Amino acid sequence: MKKFLSTADVARFEELLANSEKIVLTCHVRPDGDAMGSTLGWYHLLKGLGKKPMVVTPDQPPRTLSFMPGFREVAVYTRHDPYCQSLMEEADLIICCDFNKPSRQDQLGPLTRDAKCRKVLIDHHQDPDHFCDVTFSYPDMSSTCEMTFRIMAAMGLYEDMGRDCAECLVTGMVTDTRNFSVNIKSPDIYEVLERLLEKGVDKTRIVKEALMTRTYGSVRLHAYALSEKMEILPRQHASIITLSLEELKQFHYERGDSEGLVNTPLEIRGVVSSFFLREDEDCIKVSARSINDFPVSLVCGDLFGGGGHIMAAGAEFHGTLEEARRMLVEALPAYDKYIKGHPDRIDLW
Ligand code: MN
């Protein structure tokens, strides 16, 4: 396995852990499998080492992740803020997982940023803010969970990782790579997976729970969006889906129900980029995915002031759904030069 961690950073982190008792693990708003997996993974390991860890999330994690061991022990800032606030204030160490800037934590962000204790960042998003004493930032990593495993192993803690810890880390790897189909830059990830499965993890169950279980409304919403609302721009090799508040209501939309929808158009032969525009109460949520290094992060940045990874980006737009759609349709031809290895237009049939 390729060594990539800085030995000095690992040593500093080790020392911080040795000198800390109360340790808060925290992550980004709308926590996903990787955010919950990395925080809960550390939670189980640190508990086993006799520390007093606590996971504090900015808001409620999704129900689909409730199978994760430790899920019920999590303190949710939007639910019990005085308690979360005291946890943050009394912590000896805060470990920030799977986010690169305090603003990714909404209202919890200022508490993390201003906390007087030492902080460590473990993340795989680009351009992190330097608000921590030790920063592990590796955008080439598949997931924060993969990084977490490597850091634990580098500190010689493999034997201390129990099944609960391993299950959480596999969850994050499975969700961020969609069961090892995207975001993999190095085959080392399979070696990490192997070491984790040796702890007795049931990966089949994790894949079923975290990736293949949805609400009735969600399945119907996806079907409607794909059959009635997907628009293909054949020359741009692009797909655009829009959903209005009214349409969402019709399908009893709950947060998370449109998760993954943006990926489906990429399954169509010839489609290189996919944009999903969803009307929220106060803005239009833009999410974009692509293949073959088509820079949707650039499109989201140029048009809507957003950003993200090259092939997975997003933004918020203040205007109407139709305005956002029109801006995309009009602007996309300017990005044709980034489309690699495809004929002039898609043949859909
Ligand atoms: Mn992640």
Coordinates of C-alpha atoms and ligand atoms in Angstrom, one line a residue:
M1 CA 0.0 0.0 0.0
K2 CA 1.3 3.4 -1.0
K3 CA 2.3 5.5 2.0
F4 CA 0.9 9.0 1.7
L5 CA 0.4 10.4 5.3
S6 CA 2.9 12.8 6.7
T7 CA 4.7 11.0 9.5
A8 CA 5.0 14.3 11.4
D9 CA 1.3 15.0 11.2
V10 CA 0.5 11.5 12.4
A11 CA 2.9 11.9 15.3
R12 CA 1.3 15.3 16.3
F13 CA -2.2 13.9 16.1
E14 CA -1.1 10.9 18.2
E15 CA 0.2 13.3 20.8
L16 CA -3.0 15.3 20.8
L17 CA -5.0 12.1 21.3
A18 CA -2.8 11.0 24.1
N19 CA -3.4 14.3 25.9
S20 CA -7.1 14.4 25.4
E21 CA -9.9 12.9 27.3
K22 CA -13.1 14.5 26.0
I23 CA -13.0 14.3 22.3
V24 CA -15.8 15.7 19.9
L25 CA -16.1 14.2 16.5
T26 CA -18.0 16.5 14.1
C27 CA -18.9 16.6 10.4
H28 CA -20.8 18.6 7.7
V29 CA -24.4 19.6 7.6
R30 CA -26.8 17.0 6.0
P31 CA -24.4 14.2 7.1
D32 CA -24.0 11.4 4.6
G33 CA -22.5 7.9 5.0
D34 CA -18.9 9.1 4.9
A35 CA -19.5 11.9 7.4
M36 CA -21.3 9.5 9.8
G37 CA -18.9 6.7 9.1
S38 CA -15.8 8.7 9.9
T39 CA -17.1 10.4 13.0
L40 CA -18.7 7.2 14.4
G41 CA -15.6 5.1 13.3
W42 CA -13.5 7.4 15.5
Y43 CA -16.1 7.3 18.2
H44 CA -16.0 3.5 18.5
L45 CA -12.2 3.3 18.4
L46 CA -11.7 6.1 21.0
K47 CA -14.3 4.6 23.3
G48 CA -12.4 1.3 23.2
L49 CA -9.2 3.2 24.1
G50 CA -10.9 4.5 27.3
K51 CA -11.5 8.1 26.1
K52 CA -14.7 10.1 26.3
P53 CA -15.7 10.6 22.7
M54 CA -19.0 12.2 21.5
V55 CA -20.3 12.7 17.9
V56 CA -21.9 16.2 17.3
T57 CA -23.6 16.7 14.0
P58 CA -24.9 20.1 12.7
D59 CA -28.4 18.6 11.9
Q60 CA -30.3 15.3 11.9
P61 CA -28.5 12.5 10.0
P62 CA -30.8 10.6 7.6
R63 CA -32.9 7.7 8.7
T64 CA -31.3 5.5 6.1
L65 CA -28.1 5.5 8.2
S66 CA -29.9 4.4 11.4
F67 CA -28.5 0.9 11.0
M68 CA -25.0 2.2 11.8
P69 CA -23.7 1.2 15.3
G70 CA -23.7 4.3 17.6
F71 CA -26.3 6.2 15.4
R72 CA -28.5 6.8 18.5
E73 CA -25.7 8.2 20.6
V74 CA -25.2 11.1 18.3
A75 CA -25.9 14.7 19.6
V76 CA -27.7 16.8 17.0
Y77 CA -27.0 20.5 17.2
T78 CA -30.4 21.6 15.8
R79 CA -32.1 19.4 18.3
H80 CA -30.3 20.0 21.6
D81 CA -28.1 23.1 21.1
P82 CA -27.3 23.9 24.7
Y83 CA -26.0 20.4 25.3
C84 CA -24.0 20.4 22.0
Q85 CA -22.6 23.8 22.8
S86 CA -21.3 22.6 26.2
L87 CA -19.8 19.5 24.5
M88 CA -17.9 21.8 22.1
E89 CA -16.8 24.2 24.8
E90 CA -15.6 21.5 27.2
A91 CA -13.8 19.3 24.6
D92 CA -10.1 18.8 24.9
L93 CA -9.9 18.0 21.2
I94 CA -12.3 18.4 18.2
I95 CA -11.8 16.1 15.2
C96 CA -13.5 17.6 12.1
C97 CA -14.4 14.9 9.6
D98 CA -15.4 15.1 5.9
F99 CA -15.6 18.9 5.5
N100 CA -13.1 21.6 4.5
K101 CA -14.5 24.8 5.9
P102 CA -16.5 25.7 9.1
S103 CA -19.2 27.2 6.8
R104 CA -20.1 23.6 5.7
Q105 CA -21.5 23.2 9.2
D106 CA -24.1 26.0 9.1
Q107 CA -24.8 27.3 12.6
L108 CA -22.5 24.8 14.2
G109 CA -19.5 26.2 12.2
P110 CA -18.8 29.2 14.4
L111 CA -18.7 27.0 17.5
T112 CA -16.2 24.7 15.9
R113 CA -14.1 27.6 14.6
D114 CA -14.0 29.5 17.9
A115 CA -13.6 26.5 20.2
K116 CA -10.5 27.0 22.3
C117 CA -9.3 23.4 22.3
R118 CA -7.0 21.8 19.7
K119 CA -8.5 20.7 16.4
V120 CA -7.7 18.2 13.7
L121 CA -9.1 18.1 10.2
I122 CA -9.5 14.8 8.3
D123 CA -11.0 15.4 4.9
H124 CA -10.9 14.7 1.1
H125 CA -12.4 17.9 -0.3
Q126 CA -10.3 20.5 -2.2
D127 CA -8.9 23.7 -0.7
P128 CA -9.5 23.3 3.1
D129 CA -9.5 26.4 5.3
H130 CA -6.7 26.4 7.9
F131 CA -8.6 26.4 11.1
C132 CA -7.1 23.3 12.7
D133 CA -3.9 22.5 14.4
V134 CA -3.3 19.4 12.3
T135 CA -4.8 19.1 8.8
F136 CA -5.1 15.8 6.9
S137 CA -6.4 16.9 3.5
Y138 CA -6.1 14.4 0.6
P139 CA -8.5 15.1 -2.3
D140 CA -7.3 11.9 -4.0
M141 CA -8.8 9.7 -1.3
S142 CA -12.0 8.0 -2.1
S143 CA -13.6 9.0 1.3
T144 CA -12.8 10.4 4.7
C145 CA -13.4 6.8 6.0
E146 CA -10.6 5.4 3.9
M147 CA -8.3 8.2 5.3
T148 CA -9.5 7.5 8.8
F149 CA -8.5 3.8 8.4
R150 CA -5.1 4.8 7.1
I151 CA -4.5 7.2 10.0
M152 CA -5.6 4.7 12.6
A153 CA -3.4 2.0 11.0
A154 CA -0.5 4.5 10.8
M155 CA -0.9 5.1 14.6
G156 CA -0.6 1.3 15.1
L157 CA -4.3 1.0 16.2
Y158 CA -5.4 -1.7 13.7
E159 CA -5.7 -4.3 16.5
D160 CA -7.9 -1.8 18.5
M161 CA -10.4 -1.5 15.7
G162 CA -13.5 -3.5 16.5
R163 CA -16.3 -4.6 14.3
D164 CA -18.4 -1.5 15.1
C165 CA -15.6 0.8 14.0
A166 CA -15.0 -1.2 10.9
E167 CA -18.7 -1.3 10.0
C168 CA -18.8 2.5 10.1
L169 CA -15.7 3.0 8.0
V170 CA -16.9 0.5 5.4
T171 CA -20.3 2.4 5.3
G172 CA -18.5 5.7 4.3
M173 CA -16.3 3.9 1.7
V174 CA -19.4 2.2 0.2
T175 CA -21.5 5.4 0.0
D176 CA -18.8 7.8 -1.3
T177 CA -17.7 5.3 -4.0
R178 CA -21.3 4.0 -4.7
N179 CA -20.2 0.5 -3.8
F180 CA -16.7 0.9 -5.3
S181 CA -17.8 2.2 -8.7
V182 CA -16.7 5.9 -8.6
N183 CA -14.1 8.1 -6.9
I184 CA -11.4 5.4 -6.8
K185 CA -8.0 6.8 -7.7
S186 CA -5.9 3.9 -6.3
P187 CA -6.4 0.2 -6.1
D188 CA -5.1 0.4 -2.5
I189 CA -8.7 1.0 -1.5
Y190 CA -9.4 -2.7 -2.0
E191 CA -6.6 -3.6 0.5
V192 CA -8.2 -1.2 3.0
L193 CA -11.5 -2.9 2.4
E194 CA -10.0 -6.3 2.9
R195 CA -8.5 -5.3 6.2
L196 CA -11.8 -3.9 7.4
L197 CA -13.8 -7.0 6.2
E198 CA -11.5 -9.1 8.3
K199 CA -13.1 -7.4 11.3
G200 CA -16.3 -9.3 10.5
V201 CA -18.2 -6.6 8.6
D202 CA -21.3 -7.6 6.7
K203 CA -20.8 -5.5 3.5
T204 CA -23.9 -6.9 1.7
R205 CA -26.1 -5.6 4.5
I206 CA -24.4 -2.2 4.4
V207 CA -24.9 -1.9 0.7
K208 CA -28.6 -2.8 1.0
E209 CA -29.2 -0.4 3.9
A210 CA -27.1 2.6 2.8
L211 CA -27.5 2.5 -1.0
M212 CA -30.5 0.3 -1.9
T213 CA -33.2 1.3 0.6
R214 CA -35.5 4.3 -0.1
T215 CA -39.0 5.5 0.8
Y216 CA -41.9 4.7 -1.4
G217 CA -42.2 8.4 -2.3
S218 CA -38.6 8.6 -3.3
V219 CA -38.8 5.6 -5.8
R220 CA -41.9 7.2 -7.4
L221 CA -40.3 10.7 -7.5
H222 CA -37.3 9.3 -9.3
A223 CA -39.5 7.5 -11.8
Y224 CA -41.5 10.7 -12.5
A225 CA -38.4 12.9 -12.7
L226 CA -36.7 10.5 -15.2
S227 CA -39.7 9.8 -17.4
E228 CA -41.4 13.3 -17.4
K229 CA -38.7 15.8 -16.4
M230 CA -35.4 14.7 -17.9
E231 CA -34.3 16.8 -20.8
I232 CA -31.3 15.8 -23.0
L233 CA -29.2 18.3 -24.8
P234 CA -27.8 16.0 -27.5
R235 CA -25.0 18.3 -28.7
Q236 CA -23.8 19.0 -25.1
H237 CA -24.1 15.4 -24.1
A238 CA -25.9 16.8 -21.1
S239 CA -29.0 16.0 -19.1
I240 CA -31.1 18.5 -17.1
I241 CA -33.8 17.6 -14.6
T242 CA -35.9 20.2 -12.9
L243 CA -38.3 19.6 -10.0
S244 CA -40.6 22.3 -8.6
L245 CA -41.8 22.6 -5.0
E246 CA -45.3 21.6 -6.2
E247 CA -44.0 18.5 -7.9
L248 CA -42.0 17.5 -4.8
K249 CA -45.1 18.0 -2.6
Q250 CA -47.1 15.7 -4.9
F251 CA -44.6 12.9 -4.0
H252 CA -44.6 13.7 -0.3
Y253 CA -41.0 14.7 -0.6
E254 CA -38.8 14.3 2.5
R255 CA -35.2 15.4 2.7
G256 CA -33.0 12.9 1.0
D257 CA -35.7 11.6 -1.3
S258 CA -34.0 12.9 -4.5
E259 CA -30.6 11.6 -3.4
G260 CA -28.8 9.9 -6.2
L261 CA -31.3 11.1 -8.9
V262 CA -28.6 13.3 -10.6
N263 CA -26.5 10.2 -11.2
T264 CA -29.0 8.2 -13.2
P265 CA -28.8 10.2 -16.5
L266 CA -25.1 9.4 -16.6
E267 CA -26.1 5.8 -17.2
I268 CA -27.4 6.8 -20.7
R269 CA -24.9 6.0 -23.4
G270 CA -23.2 9.2 -24.5
V271 CA -24.4 11.4 -21.6
V272 CA -21.3 13.1 -20.0
S273 CA -22.9 15.6 -17.6
S274 CA -26.1 15.6 -15.6
F275 CA -27.6 18.6 -13.8
F276 CA -30.5 18.4 -11.3
L277 CA -32.2 21.7 -10.3
R278 CA -34.5 21.4 -7.3
E279 CA -36.7 24.2 -6.0
D280 CA -36.3 24.7 -2.3
E281 CA -38.2 27.1 0.0
D282 CA -35.5 29.8 -0.4
C283 CA -33.4 28.9 -3.4
I284 CA -32.8 26.6 -6.3
K285 CA -30.5 23.7 -5.3
V286 CA -28.2 22.8 -8.2
S287 CA -26.4 19.5 -8.2
A288 CA -24.2 18.2 -11.0
R289 CA -22.3 15.1 -11.8
S290 CA -20.2 14.0 -14.8
I291 CA -17.9 11.4 -16.2
N292 CA -14.6 11.7 -18.2
D293 CA -13.4 14.7 -16.2
F294 CA -16.0 17.0 -17.6
P295 CA -15.7 20.0 -15.2
V296 CA -19.1 20.4 -13.7
S297 CA -17.4 22.2 -10.8
L298 CA -16.4 24.9 -13.3
V299 CA -20.0 25.2 -14.7
C300 CA -21.5 25.4 -11.2
G301 CA -18.9 28.0 -10.3
D302 CA -19.2 30.2 -13.4
L303 CA -23.0 30.2 -13.5
F304 CA -24.1 29.9 -9.9
G305 CA -21.1 30.7 -7.7
G306 CA -20.9 27.1 -6.5
G307 CA -18.2 24.5 -6.6
G308 CA -17.1 21.1 -5.5
H309 CA -15.1 18.2 -7.1
I310 CA -14.5 18.2 -10.9
M311 CA -17.1 15.5 -11.5
A312 CA -19.4 16.2 -8.5
A313 CA -20.4 19.8 -7.8
G314 CA -23.3 21.9 -6.6
A315 CA -24.6 25.4 -6.0
E316 CA -27.5 27.5 -4.7
F317 CA -29.2 29.8 -7.1
H318 CA -31.5 32.7 -6.1
G319 CA -34.0 33.1 -8.8
T320 CA -36.7 30.9 -10.4
L321 CA -36.3 27.4 -11.5
E322 CA -36.9 28.3 -15.1
E323 CA -34.2 31.0 -15.0
A324 CA -31.7 28.5 -13.7
R325 CA -32.6 26.0 -16.4
R326 CA -32.4 28.6 -19.1
M327 CA -29.0 29.8 -17.9
L328 CA -27.7 26.3 -18.1
V329 CA -29.1 25.6 -21.5
E330 CA -27.6 28.8 -22.9
A331 CA -24.2 28.5 -21.2
L332 CA -23.4 24.8 -21.7
P333 CA -22.3 25.0 -25.4
A334 CA -19.3 27.1 -24.2
Y335 CA -18.1 24.0 -22.4
D336 CA -18.2 21.7 -25.4
K337 CA -14.4 21.8 -25.6
Y338 CA -14.2 19.8 -22.4
I339 CA -16.1 16.8 -23.8
K340 CA -13.6 14.0 -24.5
G341 CA -13.9 11.2 -27.0
H342 CA -17.5 11.5 -28.0
P343 CA -19.1 12.0 -31.4
D344 CA -20.9 15.3 -32.2
R345 CA -24.2 14.4 -30.7
I346 CA -25.8 11.6 -28.8
D347 CA -27.9 9.0 -30.6
L348 CA -30.6 8.3 -28.0
W349 CA -32.3 5.5 -29.9
Ligands
MN1 MN -16.9 12.2 1.9

